[in-house]
């Protein structure tokens, strides 16, 4: 079973920041938080990951709470091309079985 | 382009038949994962191989089998096909343990339609 809980869907206006929450209250100390997205029926795409500290790359920012029980993926300026299902996963880097939950379907509104 | 190649992209076959899906991982990646995604469903983990050895199994049916060859490509074999096996089948690769960041790189999938 997936170790994360995400809202099934969210809307965001184009040009605004999209903030996607993820709850992982049972995360262990050596588990990372990974985010992927799947646009329509394409192969999922890696976005970002982190352990304790907040992370930023060219695609997004990841904010992890101090107790590590939840995180937020931030797309700073959402565009229509960001419409996708976003998956939050927790895993150790040595995990062999990587389980995806149902994710959040993000709709970007023009 | 993720660097992961899956063939065929589309496959239509009849119930009771057998098909083989092929995956070539990114250069240097030793680990291959297979996932099934039925219509409007999430990604279901099937099986994982690392450097030719099976490392983890998910909810993979007994009619399905897989292997990873010495050149690291992998094949997923689906037999006695049923209508419910119609789905997208994704392969992903990663550098597992000892290096890399652990993220998965997915292919574009093989869409199987069973009639």
mmCIF file of C-alpha atoms in Angstrom:
data_model
loop_
_atom_site.group_PDB
_atom_site.id
_atom_site.type_symbol
_atom_site.label_atom_id
_atom_site.label_comp_id
_atom_site.label_asym_id
_atom_site.label_seq_id
_atom_site.Cartn_x
_atom_site.Cartn_y
_atom_site.Cartn_z
ATOM 1 C CA UNK A 1 0.000 0.000 0.000
ATOM 2 C CA UNK A 2 1.065 3.568 -0.629
ATOM 3 C CA UNK A 3 2.510 5.338 2.398
ATOM 4 C CA UNK A 4 1.184 8.735 1.375
ATOM 5 C CA UNK A 5 -2.155 10.542 1.273
ATOM 6 C CA UNK A 6 -2.934 13.165 -1.347
ATOM 7 C CA UNK A 7 -6.127 15.031 -2.289
ATOM 8 C CA UNK A 8 -7.669 13.432 -5.380
ATOM 9 C CA UNK A 9 -7.884 16.675 -7.324
ATOM 10 C CA UNK A 10 -7.019 20.363 -7.213
ATOM 11 C CA UNK A 11 -7.536 23.421 -9.384
ATOM 12 C CA UNK A 12 -5.099 26.257 -9.898
ATOM 13 C CA UNK A 13 -5.314 29.387 -12.021
ATOM 14 C CA UNK A 14 -2.754 29.751 -14.769
ATOM 15 C CA UNK A 15 0.162 31.915 -13.676
ATOM 16 C CA UNK A 16 -0.438 31.305 -9.988
ATOM 17 C CA UNK A 17 1.562 29.041 -7.718
ATOM 18 C CA UNK A 18 0.222 25.524 -7.419
ATOM 19 C CA UNK A 19 0.707 24.034 -3.953
ATOM 20 C CA UNK A 20 0.185 20.282 -3.809
ATOM 21 C CA UNK A 21 0.086 18.735 -0.318
ATOM 22 C CA UNK A 22 1.141 15.250 0.684
ATOM 23 C CA UNK A 23 0.738 13.540 4.031
ATOM 24 C CA UNK A 24 3.280 10.895 5.031
ATOM 25 C CA UNK A 25 2.811 10.619 8.760
ATOM 26 C CA UNK A 26 4.517 7.217 9.073
ATOM 27 C CA UNK A 27 7.698 8.206 7.240
ATOM 28 C CA UNK A 28 10.871 6.780 8.726
ATOM 29 C CA UNK A 29 14.172 8.554 9.195
ATOM 30 C CA UNK A 30 15.879 7.175 6.103
ATOM 31 C CA UNK A 31 12.958 7.535 3.716
ATOM 32 C CA UNK A 32 13.010 10.218 1.058
ATOM 33 C CA UNK A 33 10.018 12.075 -0.358
ATOM 34 C CA UNK A 34 9.821 11.865 -4.152
ATOM 35 C CA UNK A 35 7.446 13.608 -6.521
ATOM 36 C CA UNK A 36 6.542 12.520 -10.022
ATOM 37 C CA UNK A 37 3.937 13.654 -12.481
ATOM 38 C CA UNK A 38 2.122 11.955 -15.310
ATOM 39 C CA UNK A 39 0.789 14.038 -18.164
ATOM 40 C CA UNK A 40 -2.181 12.311 -19.787
ATOM 41 C CA UNK A 41 -1.024 8.744 -20.559
ATOM 42 C CA UNK A 42 2.658 9.509 -20.918
ATOM 43 C CA UNK A 43 5.300 7.858 -18.790
ATOM 44 C CA UNK A 44 5.610 9.453 -15.351
ATOM 45 C CA UNK A 45 8.304 12.090 -15.009
ATOM 46 C CA UNK A 46 10.525 12.679 -12.000
ATOM 47 C CA UNK A 47 10.176 16.162 -10.516
ATOM 48 C CA UNK A 48 12.097 16.474 -7.276
ATOM 49 C CA UNK A 49 12.968 14.678 -4.072
ATOM 50 C CA UNK A 50 14.185 15.500 -0.581
ATOM 51 C CA UNK A 51 15.014 14.032 2.807
ATOM 52 C CA UNK A 52 14.816 16.779 5.416
ATOM 53 C CA UNK A 53 15.704 20.084 3.842
ATOM 54 C CA UNK A 54 13.640 22.047 1.396
ATOM 55 C CA UNK A 55 14.711 21.558 -2.190
ATOM 56 C CA UNK A 56 14.376 23.577 -5.368
ATOM 57 C CA UNK A 57 15.138 22.801 -8.967
ATOM 58 C CA UNK A 58 14.173 24.200 -12.333
ATOM 59 C CA UNK A 59 10.779 22.529 -12.190
ATOM 60 C CA UNK A 60 9.536 22.977 -8.643
ATOM 61 C CA UNK A 61 10.195 23.478 -4.950
ATOM 62 C CA UNK A 62 9.672 20.901 -2.229
ATOM 63 C CA UNK A 63 8.849 22.010 1.279
ATOM 64 C CA UNK A 64 9.110 19.332 3.991
ATOM 65 C CA UNK A 65 7.784 20.060 7.466
ATOM 66 C CA UNK A 66 10.173 19.882 10.374
ATOM 67 C CA UNK A 67 8.585 16.671 11.700
ATOM 68 C CA UNK A 68 8.713 15.267 8.124
ATOM 69 C CA UNK A 69 5.135 14.084 8.346
ATOM 70 C CA UNK A 70 3.979 16.148 5.405
ATOM 71 C CA UNK A 71 5.316 18.018 2.420
ATOM 72 C CA UNK A 72 4.193 20.428 -0.267
ATOM 73 C CA UNK A 73 5.218 20.530 -3.897
ATOM 74 C CA UNK A 74 5.165 24.048 -5.285
ATOM 75 C CA UNK A 75 4.959 24.862 -8.969
ATOM 76 C CA UNK A 76 5.744 28.589 -8.834
ATOM 77 C CA UNK A 77 3.998 29.774 -11.995
ATOM 78 C CA UNK A 78 1.607 27.111 -13.216
ATOM 79 C CA UNK A 79 0.933 26.816 -16.935
ATOM 80 C CA UNK A 80 -1.595 24.747 -18.852
ATOM 81 C CA UNK A 81 1.179 22.255 -19.544
ATOM 82 C CA UNK A 82 1.357 21.502 -15.828
ATOM 83 C CA UNK A 83 -2.042 19.813 -15.985
ATOM 84 C CA UNK A 84 -1.219 16.277 -14.855
ATOM 85 C CA UNK A 85 -1.533 13.716 -12.078
ATOM 86 C CA UNK A 86 1.068 14.360 -9.393
ATOM 87 C CA UNK A 87 2.331 11.472 -7.298
ATOM 88 C CA UNK A 88 4.034 11.779 -3.919
ATOM 89 C CA UNK A 89 6.050 8.739 -2.832
ATOM 90 C CA UNK A 90 8.178 7.950 0.188
ATOM 91 C CA UNK A 91 10.934 5.444 -0.188
ATOM 92 C CA UNK A 92 14.433 4.558 0.854
ATOM 93 C CA UNK A 93 16.952 4.851 -1.932
ATOM 94 C CA UNK A 94 17.498 1.123 -1.661
ATOM 95 C CA UNK A 95 13.802 0.229 -1.846
ATOM 96 C CA UNK A 96 13.029 -2.437 -4.379
ATOM 97 C CA UNK A 97 9.264 -2.080 -4.345
ATOM 98 C CA UNK A 98 8.226 1.459 -5.256
ATOM 99 C CA UNK A 99 4.508 1.926 -4.759
ATOM 100 C CA UNK A 100 2.556 4.762 -6.342
ATOM 101 C CA UNK A 101 -0.702 5.921 -4.794
ATOM 102 C CA UNK A 102 -3.564 7.515 -6.691
ATOM 103 C CA UNK A 103 -1.961 10.952 -6.788
ATOM 104 C CA UNK A 104 -3.533 14.384 -7.190
ATOM 105 C CA UNK A 105 -5.074 15.378 -10.496
ATOM 106 C CA UNK A 106 -4.095 19.020 -10.976
ATOM 107 C CA UNK A 107 -6.201 21.123 -13.323
ATOM 108 C CA UNK A 108 -4.709 24.406 -14.452
ATOM 109 C CA UNK A 109 -7.482 26.831 -15.334
ATOM 110 C CA UNK A 110 -6.922 29.438 -18.068
ATOM 111 C CA UNK B 1 13.393 11.715 -23.741
ATOM 112 C CA UNK B 2 13.975 9.632 -20.601
ATOM 113 C CA UNK B 3 16.419 7.254 -22.271
ATOM 114 C CA UNK B 4 14.189 4.255 -21.546
ATOM 115 C CA UNK B 5 12.884 2.523 -24.657
ATOM 116 C CA UNK B 6 9.795 0.352 -24.740
ATOM 117 C CA UNK B 7 8.521 -1.700 -27.649
ATOM 118 C CA UNK B 8 6.006 -2.121 -29.075
ATOM 119 C CA UNK B 9 4.181 1.147 -28.437
ATOM 120 C CA UNK B 10 0.831 -0.369 -29.319
ATOM 121 C CA UNK B 11 -0.302 -3.980 -29.453
ATOM 122 C CA UNK B 12 -3.706 -5.448 -30.236
ATOM 123 C CA UNK B 13 -4.313 -9.112 -29.674
ATOM 124 C CA UNK B 14 -7.027 -11.605 -28.832
ATOM 125 C CA UNK B 15 -7.968 -13.317 -25.602
ATOM 126 C CA UNK B 16 -5.947 -16.402 -24.850
ATOM 127 C CA UNK B 17 -2.902 -15.157 -26.726
ATOM 128 C CA UNK B 18 0.598 -14.444 -25.418
ATOM 129 C CA UNK B 19 2.634 -11.265 -25.898
ATOM 130 C CA UNK B 20 6.091 -10.036 -24.971
ATOM 131 C CA UNK B 21 6.846 -6.443 -24.062
ATOM 132 C CA UNK B 22 10.423 -5.248 -24.233
ATOM 133 C CA UNK B 23 12.258 -2.591 -22.257
ATOM 134 C CA UNK B 24 15.744 -1.164 -22.740
ATOM 135 C CA UNK B 25 16.855 0.792 -19.654
ATOM 136 C CA UNK B 26 18.925 3.974 -19.640
ATOM 137 C CA UNK B 27 22.594 3.423 -20.266
ATOM 138 C CA UNK B 28 24.230 2.516 -16.957
ATOM 139 C CA UNK B 29 21.002 1.748 -15.077
ATOM 140 C CA UNK B 30 21.007 -1.719 -13.537
ATOM 141 C CA UNK B 31 17.476 -1.767 -12.158
ATOM 142 C CA UNK B 32 14.272 -2.246 -14.133
ATOM 143 C CA UNK B 33 10.726 -1.903 -12.829
ATOM 144 C CA UNK B 34 7.472 -2.903 -14.531
ATOM 145 C CA UNK B 35 4.123 -1.231 -13.845
ATOM 146 C CA UNK B 36 0.606 -1.779 -15.137
ATOM 147 C CA UNK B 37 -1.864 1.072 -15.531
ATOM 148 C CA UNK B 38 -5.428 0.223 -16.449
ATOM 149 C CA UNK B 39 -7.813 2.883 -17.720
ATOM 150 C CA UNK B 40 -8.062 5.750 -15.236
ATOM 151 C CA UNK B 41 -6.266 3.694 -12.617
ATOM 152 C CA UNK B 42 -3.042 4.282 -10.765
ATOM 153 C CA UNK B 43 0.278 2.644 -11.437
ATOM 154 C CA UNK B 44 0.352 -0.919 -10.145
ATOM 155 C CA UNK B 45 3.806 -2.252 -9.347
ATOM 156 C CA UNK B 46 4.414 -5.631 -10.960
ATOM 157 C CA UNK B 47 8.049 -6.647 -10.572
ATOM 158 C CA UNK B 48 11.582 -5.350 -10.276
ATOM 159 C CA UNK B 49 14.949 -6.687 -11.441
ATOM 160 C CA UNK B 50 18.432 -5.613 -10.512
ATOM 161 C CA UNK B 51 21.388 -6.683 -12.647
ATOM 162 C CA UNK B 52 19.590 -9.769 -13.886
ATOM 163 C CA UNK B 53 18.075 -10.890 -10.603
ATOM 164 C CA UNK B 54 14.510 -10.529 -9.414
ATOM 165 C CA UNK B 55 14.429 -8.225 -6.393
ATOM 166 C CA UNK B 56 10.800 -7.509 -5.660
ATOM 167 C CA UNK B 57 7.372 -8.683 -6.691
ATOM 168 C CA UNK B 58 4.115 -6.813 -6.539
ATOM 169 C CA UNK B 59 0.654 -7.930 -7.543
ATOM 170 C CA UNK B 60 1.852 -9.750 -10.621
ATOM 171 C CA UNK B 61 -0.425 -12.478 -11.927
ATOM 172 C CA UNK B 62 0.906 -16.009 -12.367
ATOM 173 C CA UNK B 63 0.123 -15.668 -16.085
ATOM 174 C CA UNK B 64 2.711 -12.905 -16.239
ATOM 175 C CA UNK B 65 6.455 -13.367 -16.039
ATOM 176 C CA UNK B 66 9.509 -11.251 -16.622
ATOM 177 C CA UNK B 67 13.245 -11.475 -16.884
ATOM 178 C CA UNK B 68 16.265 -9.241 -17.244
ATOM 179 C CA UNK B 69 18.969 -10.313 -19.635
ATOM 180 C CA UNK B 70 22.784 -9.944 -19.370
ATOM 181 C CA UNK B 71 22.657 -6.832 -21.556
ATOM 182 C CA UNK B 72 20.184 -5.447 -18.959
ATOM 183 C CA UNK B 73 17.164 -5.218 -21.229
ATOM 184 C CA UNK B 74 14.018 -6.710 -19.783
ATOM 185 C CA UNK B 75 11.000 -8.503 -21.151
ATOM 186 C CA UNK B 76 7.529 -8.852 -19.655
ATOM 187 C CA UNK B 77 5.641 -11.886 -20.879
ATOM 188 C CA UNK B 78 1.855 -11.928 -20.634
ATOM 189 C CA UNK B 79 0.076 -15.187 -21.420
ATOM 190 C CA UNK B 80 -3.497 -16.505 -21.585
ATOM 191 C CA UNK B 81 -4.553 -12.921 -22.061
ATOM 192 C CA UNK B 82 -7.908 -11.736 -20.764
ATOM 193 C CA UNK B 83 -9.902 -8.617 -21.562
ATOM 194 C CA UNK B 84 -8.923 -7.181 -18.194
ATOM 195 C CA UNK B 85 -5.253 -7.263 -19.122
ATOM 196 C CA UNK B 86 -5.823 -4.369 -21.487
ATOM 197 C CA UNK B 87 -3.693 -1.588 -20.053
ATOM 198 C CA UNK B 88 -0.637 0.573 -20.392
ATOM 199 C CA UNK B 89 2.497 -1.232 -19.300
ATOM 200 C CA UNK B 90 5.351 0.984 -18.184
ATOM 201 C CA UNK B 91 8.953 0.130 -17.669
ATOM 202 C CA UNK B 92 11.223 2.294 -15.539
ATOM 203 C CA UNK B 93 14.918 2.145 -14.791
ATOM 204 C CA UNK B 94 17.115 3.571 -12.097
ATOM 205 C CA UNK B 95 20.543 3.428 -10.606
ATOM 206 C CA UNK B 96 19.916 1.481 -7.451
ATOM 207 C CA UNK B 97 22.138 1.809 -4.392
ATOM 208 C CA UNK B 98 25.742 2.820 -4.430
ATOM 209 C CA UNK B 99 25.212 5.821 -6.668
ATOM 210 C CA UNK B 100 22.698 8.018 -8.365
ATOM 211 C CA UNK B 101 19.749 9.722 -6.794
ATOM 212 C CA UNK B 102 17.308 6.817 -6.901
ATOM 213 C CA UNK B 103 14.736 8.440 -9.155
ATOM 214 C CA UNK B 104 12.921 6.340 -11.704
ATOM 215 C CA UNK B 105 13.076 7.108 -15.409
ATOM 216 C CA UNK B 106 10.003 5.851 -17.230
ATOM 217 C CA UNK B 107 9.528 4.785 -20.804
ATOM 218 C CA UNK B 108 6.540 5.919 -22.824
ATOM 219 C CA UNK B 109 4.741 2.664 -22.245
ATOM 220 C CA UNK B 110 3.273 -0.159 -24.289
ATOM 221 C CA UNK B 111 -0.472 0.032 -24.781
ATOM 222 C CA UNK B 112 -1.967 -3.453 -24.864
ATOM 223 C CA UNK B 113 -5.496 -3.994 -26.125
ATOM 224 C CA UNK B 114 -7.017 -7.443 -25.723
ATOM 225 C CA UNK B 115 -10.115 -8.066 -27.843
#
